């Protein structure tokens, strides 16, 4: 009987000590860096691409390094205002228009990134004079690495 009590005591003690072992995984700290820019684009900044099919706005951005370009997250948004409401729209973005004569067309915004440069592209389709709706656009660009 004493032997059974001794075995039971040893079993409880061994279970108690093994339960105190930490099984948590230690994780390395992860640091995220980000930068956000507002880019104002006016008629003066635009140029027509060589083929004449779209407008482009290209900007030099020294913070867009090779490392950020290859390893980071790059996001761009259009600060869009319609009916006095401001909305942050992720690019690519399309808006459909109808003018007072009944013509319908689409305005598309996209973005291209490359180290040191950001290019916003505006395409206008199915409209007679192919002029942008506005002469001022505001974009928001975010880099995370």
Tab-separated table of N, CA and C in Angstrom:
chain	number	residue	atom	x	y	z
A	1	UNK	N	0.813	-1.180	0.000
A	1	UNK	CA	0.000	0.000	0.000
A	1	UNK	C	0.863	1.252	0.000
A	2	UNK	N	1.961	1.234	0.782
A	2	UNK	CA	2.871	2.366	0.800
A	2	UNK	C	3.503	2.563	-0.574
A	3	UNK	N	3.740	1.456	-1.266
A	3	UNK	CA	4.347	1.541	-2.598
A	3	UNK	C	3.410	2.271	-3.561
A	4	UNK	N	2.100	1.988	-3.487
A	4	UNK	CA	1.132	2.657	-4.364
A	4	UNK	C	1.038	4.151	-4.049
A	5	UNK	N	1.095	4.490	-2.759
A	5	UNK	CA	1.061	5.896	-2.378
A	5	UNK	C	2.309	6.620	-2.878
A	6	UNK	N	3.448	5.952	-2.802
A	6	UNK	CA	4.696	6.551	-3.279
A	6	UNK	C	4.659	6.749	-4.793
A	7	UNK	N	4.148	5.762	-5.525
A	7	UNK	CA	4.043	5.872	-6.988
A	7	UNK	C	3.064	6.992	-7.352
A	8	UNK	N	1.940	7.080	-6.637
A	8	UNK	CA	0.956	8.131	-6.910
A	8	UNK	C	1.551	9.513	-6.622
A	9	UNK	N	2.296	9.623	-5.523
A	9	UNK	CA	2.930	10.894	-5.182
A	9	UNK	C	3.947	11.297	-6.243
A	10	UNK	N	4.773	10.362	-6.684
A	10	UNK	CA	5.764	10.654	-7.733
A	10	UNK	C	5.080	11.032	-9.053
A	11	UNK	N	3.976	10.389	-9.366
A	11	UNK	CA	3.249	10.706	-10.600
A	11	UNK	C	2.699	12.133	-10.542
A	12	UNK	N	2.079	12.511	-9.426
A	12	UNK	CA	1.548	13.867	-9.292
A	12	UNK	C	2.654	14.924	-9.331
A	13	UNK	N	3.753	14.637	-8.681
A	13	UNK	CA	4.872	15.593	-8.669
A	13	UNK	C	5.460	15.742	-10.068
A	14	UNK	N	5.643	14.635	-10.783
A	14	UNK	CA	6.219	14.712	-12.135
A	14	UNK	C	5.264	15.418	-13.097
A	15	UNK	N	3.967	15.179	-12.951
A	15	UNK	CA	2.989	15.878	-13.792
A	15	UNK	C	2.996	17.370	-13.456
A	16	UNK	N	3.084	17.693	-12.204
A	16	UNK	CA	3.109	19.095	-11.787
A	16	UNK	C	4.316	19.835	-12.330
A	17	UNK	N	5.477	19.209	-12.319
A	17	UNK	CA	6.678	19.880	-12.827
A	17	UNK	C	6.687	19.974	-14.354
A	18	UNK	N	6.142	19.002	-15.042
A	18	UNK	CA	6.124	19.081	-16.507
A	18	UNK	C	5.106	20.105	-16.985
A	19	UNK	N	4.072	20.384	-16.222
A	19	UNK	CA	3.080	21.370	-16.622
A	19	UNK	C	3.626	22.791	-16.508
A	20	UNK	N	4.700	22.983	-15.776
A	20	UNK	CA	5.266	24.316	-15.600
A	20	UNK	C	6.200	24.717	-16.742
A	21	UNK	N	6.438	23.847	-17.685
A	21	UNK	CA	7.317	24.165	-18.804
A	21	UNK	C	6.557	25.069	-19.777
A	22	UNK	N	7.175	26.151	-20.203
A	22	UNK	CA	6.540	27.086	-21.131
A	22	UNK	C	6.658	26.568	-22.555
A	23	UNK	N	5.522	26.478	-23.229
A	23	UNK	CA	5.509	26.043	-24.625
A	23	UNK	C	5.314	27.217	-25.581
A	24	UNK	N	5.437	28.437	-25.085
A	24	UNK	CA	5.239	29.598	-25.935
A	24	UNK	C	6.417	29.767	-26.889
A	25	UNK	N	6.081	30.153	-28.098
A	25	UNK	CA	7.106	30.387	-29.109
A	25	UNK	C	7.533	31.842	-29.019
A	26	UNK	N	8.813	32.054	-28.938
A	26	UNK	CA	9.310	33.426	-28.920
A	26	UNK	C	9.366	33.946	-30.343
A	27	UNK	N	8.754	35.083	-30.550
A	27	UNK	CA	8.735	35.674	-31.884
A	27	UNK	C	9.657	36.881	-31.917
A	28	UNK	N	10.327	37.043	-33.044
A	28	UNK	CA	11.149	38.230	-33.230
A	28	UNK	C	10.234	39.426	-33.452
A	29	UNK	N	10.658	40.548	-32.984
A	29	UNK	CA	9.877	41.762	-33.189
A	29	UNK	C	9.897	42.137	-34.668
A	30	UNK	N	8.755	42.526	-35.175
A	30	UNK	CA	8.633	42.960	-36.563
A	30	UNK	C	8.308	44.449	-36.549
A	31	UNK	N	9.137	45.213	-37.210
A	31	UNK	CA	8.932	46.653	-37.270
A	31	UNK	C	8.480	47.030	-38.673
A	32	UNK	N	7.409	47.767	-38.756
A	32	UNK	CA	6.894	48.221	-40.041
A	32	UNK	C	7.121	49.720	-40.141
A	33	UNK	N	7.701	50.113	-41.241
A	33	UNK	CA	7.906	51.523	-41.511
A	33	UNK	C	6.971	51.922	-42.637
A	34	UNK	N	6.425	53.110	-42.557
A	34	UNK	CA	5.542	53.566	-43.629
A	34	UNK	C	5.704	55.064	-43.823
A	35	UNK	N	5.402	55.480	-45.032
A	35	UNK	CA	5.384	56.899	-45.366
A	35	UNK	C	4.174	57.148	-46.244
A	36	UNK	N	3.513	58.255	-46.007
A	36	UNK	CA	2.340	58.626	-46.790
A	36	UNK	C	2.564	60.023	-47.354
A	37	UNK	N	2.262	60.173	-48.633
A	37	UNK	CA	2.447	61.450	-49.316
A	37	UNK	C	1.151	61.851	-49.999
A	38	UNK	N	0.906	63.135	-50.049
A	38	UNK	CA	-0.164	63.667	-50.895
A	38	UNK	C	0.506	64.289	-52.109
A	39	UNK	N	-0.009	63.962	-53.272
A	39	UNK	CA	0.546	64.476	-54.521
A	39	UNK	C	-0.556	65.243	-55.237
A	40	UNK	N	-0.360	66.531	-55.405
A	40	UNK	CA	-1.321	67.366	-56.121
A	40	UNK	C	-0.887	67.458	-57.579
A	41	UNK	N	-1.820	67.210	-58.476
A	41	UNK	CA	-1.533	67.199	-59.909
A	41	UNK	C	-2.425	68.231	-60.582
A	42	UNK	N	-1.813	69.113	-61.337
A	42	UNK	CA	-2.592	70.112	-62.077
A	42	UNK	C	-2.374	69.916	-63.574
A	43	UNK	N	-3.063	70.723	-64.350
A	43	UNK	CA	-2.920	70.656	-65.808
A	43	UNK	C	-1.481	70.880	-66.256
A	44	UNK	N	-0.741	71.665	-65.488
A	44	UNK	CA	0.646	71.973	-65.851
A	44	UNK	C	1.527	70.725	-65.782
A	45	UNK	N	1.169	69.754	-64.943
A	45	UNK	CA	1.997	68.566	-64.736
A	45	UNK	C	1.757	67.473	-65.761
A	46	UNK	N	0.658	67.538	-66.470
A	46	UNK	CA	0.307	66.417	-67.346
A	46	UNK	C	1.043	66.504	-68.676
A	47	UNK	N	1.221	65.341	-69.270
A	47	UNK	CA	1.716	65.287	-70.643
A	47	UNK	C	1.055	64.098	-71.319
A	48	UNK	N	0.920	64.198	-72.605
A	48	UNK	CA	0.305	63.126	-73.383
A	48	UNK	C	1.393	62.117	-73.709
A	49	UNK	N	1.055	60.825	-73.602
A	49	UNK	CA	2.053	59.796	-73.899
A	49	UNK	C	2.423	59.860	-75.387
A	50	UNK	N	3.551	59.248	-75.776
A	50	UNK	CA	4.002	59.342	-77.173
A	50	UNK	C	2.976	58.859	-78.194
A	51	UNK	N	2.165	57.878	-77.850
A	51	UNK	CA	1.160	57.374	-78.795
A	51	UNK	C	-0.108	58.232	-78.796
A	52	UNK	N	-0.228	59.138	-77.833
A	52	UNK	CA	-1.390	60.010	-77.775
A	52	UNK	C	-2.640	59.358	-77.228
A	53	UNK	N	-2.481	58.288	-76.449
A	53	UNK	CA	-3.658	57.557	-75.966
A	53	UNK	C	-4.035	57.864	-74.518
A	54	UNK	N	-3.166	58.483	-73.749
A	54	UNK	CA	-3.488	58.786	-72.357
A	54	UNK	C	-2.633	59.943	-71.855
A	55	UNK	N	-3.045	60.498	-70.713
A	55	UNK	CA	-2.271	61.525	-70.028
A	55	UNK	C	-1.448	60.848	-68.947
A	56	UNK	N	-0.261	61.380	-68.705
A	56	UNK	CA	0.555	60.825	-67.629
A	56	UNK	C	1.139	61.962	-66.796
A	57	UNK	N	1.293	61.670	-65.521
A	57	UNK	CA	1.854	62.604	-64.564
A	57	UNK	C	2.973	61.843	-63.863
A	58	UNK	N	4.208	62.194	-64.133
A	58	UNK	CA	5.339	61.453	-63.564
A	58	UNK	C	6.069	62.338	-62.567
A	59	UNK	N	6.398	61.743	-61.406
A	59	UNK	CA	7.042	62.486	-60.336
A	59	UNK	C	8.266	61.741	-59.836
A	60	UNK	N	9.300	62.490	-59.513
A	60	UNK	CA	10.504	61.942	-58.899
A	60	UNK	C	10.240	61.780	-57.412
A	61	UNK	N	10.501	60.596	-56.884
A	61	UNK	CA	10.281	60.319	-55.467
A	61	UNK	C	11.512	59.612	-54.905
A	62	UNK	N	12.427	60.339	-54.256
A	62	UNK	CA	13.669	59.728	-53.772
A	62	UNK	C	13.462	58.669	-52.690
A	63	UNK	N	12.340	58.721	-51.961
A	63	UNK	CA	12.092	57.739	-50.902
A	63	UNK	C	11.702	56.370	-51.449
A	64	UNK	N	11.354	56.298	-52.710
A	64	UNK	CA	10.997	55.019	-53.329
A	64	UNK	C	12.285	54.352	-53.810
A	65	UNK	N	12.981	53.736	-52.875
A	65	UNK	CA	14.267	53.106	-53.170
A	65	UNK	C	14.054	51.719	-53.777
A	66	UNK	N	15.146	51.113	-54.237
A	66	UNK	CA	15.065	49.742	-54.759
A	66	UNK	C	14.538	48.787	-53.696
A	67	UNK	N	14.983	48.960	-52.448
A	67	UNK	CA	14.540	48.076	-51.369
A	67	UNK	C	13.029	48.196	-51.153
A	68	UNK	N	12.519	49.415	-51.069
A	68	UNK	CA	11.078	49.620	-50.871
A	68	UNK	C	10.306	49.075	-52.066
A	69	UNK	N	10.825	49.297	-53.262
A	69	UNK	CA	10.151	48.836	-54.477
A	69	UNK	C	10.063	47.312	-54.522
A	70	UNK	N	11.151	46.627	-54.153
A	70	UNK	CA	11.182	45.165	-54.266
A	70	UNK	C	10.589	44.452	-53.058
A	71	UNK	N	10.756	44.998	-51.864
A	71	UNK	CA	10.347	44.286	-50.650
A	71	UNK	C	9.135	44.897	-49.956
A	72	UNK	N	8.726	46.062	-50.368
A	72	UNK	CA	7.669	46.765	-49.649
A	72	UNK	C	6.300	46.618	-50.278
A	73	UNK	N	5.374	47.357	-49.719
A	73	UNK	CA	4.007	47.434	-50.229
A	73	UNK	C	3.806	48.858	-50.723
A	74	UNK	N	3.341	48.992	-51.943
A	74	UNK	CA	3.132	50.297	-52.554
A	74	UNK	C	1.648	50.458	-52.848
A	75	UNK	N	1.066	51.537	-52.376
A	75	UNK	CA	-0.361	51.778	-52.575
A	75	UNK	C	-0.565	53.199	-53.077
A	76	UNK	N	-1.590	53.383	-53.894
A	76	UNK	CA	-1.939	54.724	-54.365
A	76	UNK	C	-3.456	54.864	-54.374
A	77	UNK	N	-3.907	56.062	-54.059
A	77	UNK	CA	-5.329	56.359	-53.974
A	77	UNK	C	-5.606	57.684	-54.673
A	78	UNK	N	-6.813	57.830	-55.165
A	78	UNK	CA	-7.287	59.100	-55.708
A	78	UNK	C	-8.200	59.731	-54.669
A	79	UNK	N	-7.911	60.966	-54.304
A	79	UNK	CA	-8.789	61.718	-53.416
A	79	UNK	C	-9.915	62.256	-54.284
A	80	UNK	N	-11.026	61.570	-54.299
A	80	UNK	CA	-12.091	61.800	-55.270
A	80	UNK	C	-13.226	62.576	-54.626
A	81	UNK	N	-13.658	63.635	-55.283
A	81	UNK	CA	-14.775	64.430	-54.783
A	81	UNK	C	-15.909	64.393	-55.794
A	82	UNK	N	-17.070	63.983	-55.333
A	82	UNK	CA	-18.259	63.985	-56.188
A	82	UNK	C	-19.455	64.336	-55.313
A	83	UNK	N	-20.273	65.252	-55.787
A	83	UNK	CA	-21.443	65.719	-55.030
A	83	UNK	C	-21.039	66.195	-53.636
A	84	UNK	N	-19.952	66.936	-53.559
A	84	UNK	CA	-19.389	67.516	-52.328
A	84	UNK	C	-19.017	66.471	-51.270
A	85	UNK	N	-18.800	65.233	-51.691
A	85	UNK	CA	-18.329	64.185	-50.771
A	85	UNK	C	-16.941	63.751	-51.210
A	86	UNK	N	-16.006	63.728	-50.262
A	86	UNK	CA	-14.649	63.285	-50.558
A	86	UNK	C	-14.508	61.814	-50.217
A	87	UNK	N	-13.892	61.073	-51.124
A	87	UNK	CA	-13.689	59.642	-50.939
A	87	UNK	C	-12.267	59.303	-51.340
A	88	UNK	N	-11.634	58.433	-50.603
A	88	UNK	CA	-10.299	57.946	-50.939
A	88	UNK	C	-10.472	56.649	-51.715
A	89	UNK	N	-10.213	56.674	-53.021
A	89	UNK	CA	-10.459	55.525	-53.899
A	89	UNK	C	-9.141	54.866	-54.273
A	90	UNK	N	-8.994	53.564	-54.051
A	90	UNK	CA	-7.748	52.890	-54.432
A	90	UNK	C	-7.614	52.819	-55.949
A	91	UNK	N	-6.383	52.925	-56.418
A	91	UNK	CA	-6.119	52.810	-57.854
A	91	UNK	C	-5.839	51.365	-58.196
A	92	UNK	N	-6.293	50.872	-59.338
A	92	UNK	CA	-6.963	51.575	-60.422
A	92	UNK	C	-8.398	51.934	-60.049
A	93	UNK	N	-8.853	53.045	-60.642
A	93	UNK	CA	-10.186	53.575	-60.364
A	93	UNK	C	-10.815	54.036	-61.671
A	94	UNK	N	-12.089	53.753	-61.854
A	94	UNK	CA	-12.828	54.189	-63.045
A	94	UNK	C	-14.052	54.982	-62.619
A	95	UNK	N	-14.334	56.023	-63.375
A	95	UNK	CA	-15.536	56.817	-63.146
A	95	UNK	C	-16.255	56.969	-64.481
A	96	UNK	N	-17.567	56.865	-64.454
A	96	UNK	CA	-18.371	56.935	-65.666
A	96	UNK	C	-19.108	58.264	-65.687
A	97	UNK	N	-19.046	58.938	-66.828
A	97	UNK	CA	-19.576	60.295	-66.942
A	97	UNK	C	-20.618	60.391	-68.053
A	98	UNK	N	-21.529	61.357	-67.896
A	98	UNK	CA	-22.475	61.745	-68.946
A	98	UNK	C	-22.481	63.270	-68.962
A	99	UNK	N	-22.223	63.861	-70.132
A	99	UNK	CA	-22.240	65.321	-70.185
A	99	UNK	C	-23.641	65.830	-70.532
A	100	UNK	N	-23.771	67.141	-70.635
A	100	UNK	CA	-25.098	67.732	-70.856
A	100	UNK	C	-25.665	67.444	-72.241
A	101	UNK	N	-24.828	66.960	-73.167
A	101	UNK	CA	-25.318	66.603	-74.504
A	101	UNK	C	-25.680	65.119	-74.602
A	102	UNK	N	-25.462	64.374	-73.523
A	102	UNK	CA	-25.793	62.954	-73.531
A	102	UNK	C	-24.637	62.037	-73.882
A	103	UNK	N	-23.442	62.597	-74.128
A	103	UNK	CA	-22.276	61.757	-74.404
A	103	UNK	C	-21.850	61.034	-73.127
A	104	UNK	N	-21.505	59.779	-73.287
A	104	UNK	CA	-21.042	58.976	-72.154
A	104	UNK	C	-19.590	58.603	-72.378
A	105	UNK	N	-18.832	58.606	-71.308
A	105	UNK	CA	-17.442	58.185	-71.402
A	105	UNK	C	-16.952	57.717	-70.042
A	106	UNK	N	-15.774	57.148	-70.058
A	106	UNK	CA	-15.177	56.610	-68.840
A	106	UNK	C	-13.824	57.269	-68.625
A	107	UNK	N	-13.550	57.593	-67.377
A	107	UNK	CA	-12.259	58.155	-66.996
A	107	UNK	C	-11.585	57.144	-66.070
A	108	UNK	N	-10.400	56.673	-66.445
A	108	UNK	CA	-9.686	55.653	-65.668
A	108	UNK	C	-8.383	56.235	-65.133
A	109	UNK	N	-8.073	55.884	-63.884
A	109	UNK	CA	-6.809	56.285	-63.268
A	109	UNK	C	-6.064	55.027	-62.836
A	110	UNK	N	-4.807	54.957	-63.174
A	110	UNK	CA	-3.939	53.873	-62.719
A	110	UNK	C	-2.624	54.488	-62.263
A	111	UNK	N	-1.775	53.649	-61.700
A	111	UNK	CA	-0.474	54.120	-61.226
A	111	UNK	C	0.582	53.087	-61.588
A	112	UNK	N	1.778	53.563	-61.872
A	112	UNK	CA	2.933	52.694	-62.101
A	112	UNK	C	4.049	53.164	-61.173
A	113	UNK	N	4.691	52.196	-60.538
A	113	UNK	CA	5.814	52.505	-59.665
A	113	UNK	C	7.082	51.942	-60.278
A	114	UNK	N	8.174	52.656	-60.115
A	114	UNK	CA	9.507	52.143	-60.390
A	114	UNK	C	10.438	52.874	-59.434
A	115	UNK	N	11.603	52.323	-59.153
A	115	UNK	CA	12.478	52.993	-58.191
A	115	UNK	C	12.690	54.464	-58.552
A	116	UNK	N	12.446	55.315	-57.584
A	116	UNK	CA	12.610	56.771	-57.665
A	116	UNK	C	11.507	57.502	-58.434
A	117	UNK	N	10.558	56.774	-59.043
A	117	UNK	CA	9.529	57.447	-59.844
A	117	UNK	C	8.136	56.874	-59.591
A	118	UNK	N	7.153	57.763	-59.634
A	118	UNK	CA	5.742	57.392	-59.581
A	118	UNK	C	5.084	58.015	-60.805
A	119	UNK	N	4.310	57.219	-61.514
A	119	UNK	CA	3.610	57.732	-62.693
A	119	UNK	C	2.120	57.449	-62.551
A	120	UNK	N	1.323	58.513	-62.577
A	120	UNK	CA	-0.127	58.387	-62.591
A	120	UNK	C	-0.583	58.460	-64.040
A	121	UNK	N	-1.494	57.582	-64.418
A	121	UNK	CA	-1.974	57.510	-65.795
A	121	UNK	C	-3.479	57.747	-65.793
A	122	UNK	N	-3.911	58.605	-66.699
A	122	UNK	CA	-5.328	58.925	-66.831
A	122	UNK	C	-5.746	58.644	-68.270
A	123	UNK	N	-6.702	57.729	-68.421
A	123	UNK	CA	-7.224	57.389	-69.748
A	123	UNK	C	-8.669	57.848	-69.832
A	124	UNK	N	-9.000	58.427	-70.956
A	124	UNK	CA	-10.362	58.897	-71.179
A	124	UNK	C	-10.861	58.215	-72.440
A	125	UNK	N	-12.006	57.554	-72.343
A	125	UNK	CA	-12.497	56.810	-73.504
A	125	UNK	C	-13.886	57.293	-73.911
A	126	UNK	N	-14.191	57.135	-75.173
A	126	UNK	CA	-15.534	57.374	-75.719
A	126	UNK	C	-16.033	58.798	-75.521
A	127	UNK	N	-15.155	59.751	-75.601
A	127	UNK	CA	-15.567	61.143	-75.466
A	127	UNK	C	-14.939	61.934	-76.597
A	128	UNK	N	-15.679	62.881	-77.141
A	128	UNK	CA	-15.243	63.581	-78.335
A	128	UNK	C	-13.940	64.333	-78.210
A	129	UNK	N	-13.795	65.169	-77.197
A	129	UNK	CA	-12.598	65.994	-77.130
A	129	UNK	C	-11.505	65.415	-76.236
A	130	UNK	N	-11.767	64.312	-75.564
A	130	UNK	CA	-10.774	63.623	-74.738
A	130	UNK	C	-10.065	64.537	-73.746
A	131	UNK	N	-10.784	65.445	-73.163
A	131	UNK	CA	-10.202	66.318	-72.155
A	131	UNK	C	-10.547	65.798	-70.761
A	132	UNK	N	-9.613	65.891	-69.820
A	132	UNK	CA	-9.921	65.466	-68.454
A	132	UNK	C	-11.090	66.252	-67.873
A	133	UNK	N	-11.803	65.617	-66.989
A	133	UNK	CA	-12.962	66.243	-66.361
A	133	UNK	C	-12.526	67.412	-65.486
A	134	UNK	N	-11.422	67.254	-64.801
A	134	UNK	CA	-10.931	68.285	-63.892
A	134	UNK	C	-9.523	68.703	-64.314
A	135	UNK	N	-9.118	69.887	-63.894
A	135	UNK	CA	-7.746	70.308	-64.157
A	135	UNK	C	-6.881	70.176	-62.907
A	136	UNK	N	-7.431	69.541	-61.847
A	136	UNK	CA	-6.688	69.344	-60.606
A	136	UNK	C	-7.105	68.006	-59.996
A	137	UNK	N	-6.111	67.199	-59.650
A	137	UNK	CA	-6.357	65.910	-58.993
A	137	UNK	C	-5.421	65.798	-57.804
A	138	UNK	N	-5.890	65.113	-56.785
A	138	UNK	CA	-5.052	64.877	-55.614
A	138	UNK	C	-4.953	63.374	-55.384
A	139	UNK	N	-3.721	62.888	-55.296
A	139	UNK	CA	-3.460	61.476	-55.064
A	139	UNK	C	-2.791	61.310	-53.707
A	140	UNK	N	-2.973	60.150	-53.115
A	140	UNK	CA	-2.301	59.786	-51.869
A	140	UNK	C	-1.507	58.521	-52.151
A	141	UNK	N	-0.223	58.544	-51.797
A	141	UNK	CA	0.671	57.411	-52.035
A	141	UNK	C	1.187	56.940	-50.686
A	142	UNK	N	1.206	55.616	-50.491
A	142	UNK	CA	1.687	55.045	-49.229
A	142	UNK	C	2.691	53.938	-49.523
A	143	UNK	N	3.840	54.012	-48.856
A	143	UNK	CA	4.861	52.961	-48.928
A	143	UNK	C	4.956	52.315	-47.555
A	144	UNK	N	5.030	50.998	-47.527
A	144	UNK	CA	5.275	50.273	-46.273
A	144	UNK	C	6.381	49.266	-46.517
A	145	UNK	N	7.324	49.188	-45.591
A	145	UNK	CA	8.410	48.220	-45.712
A	145	UNK	C	8.855	47.770	-44.348
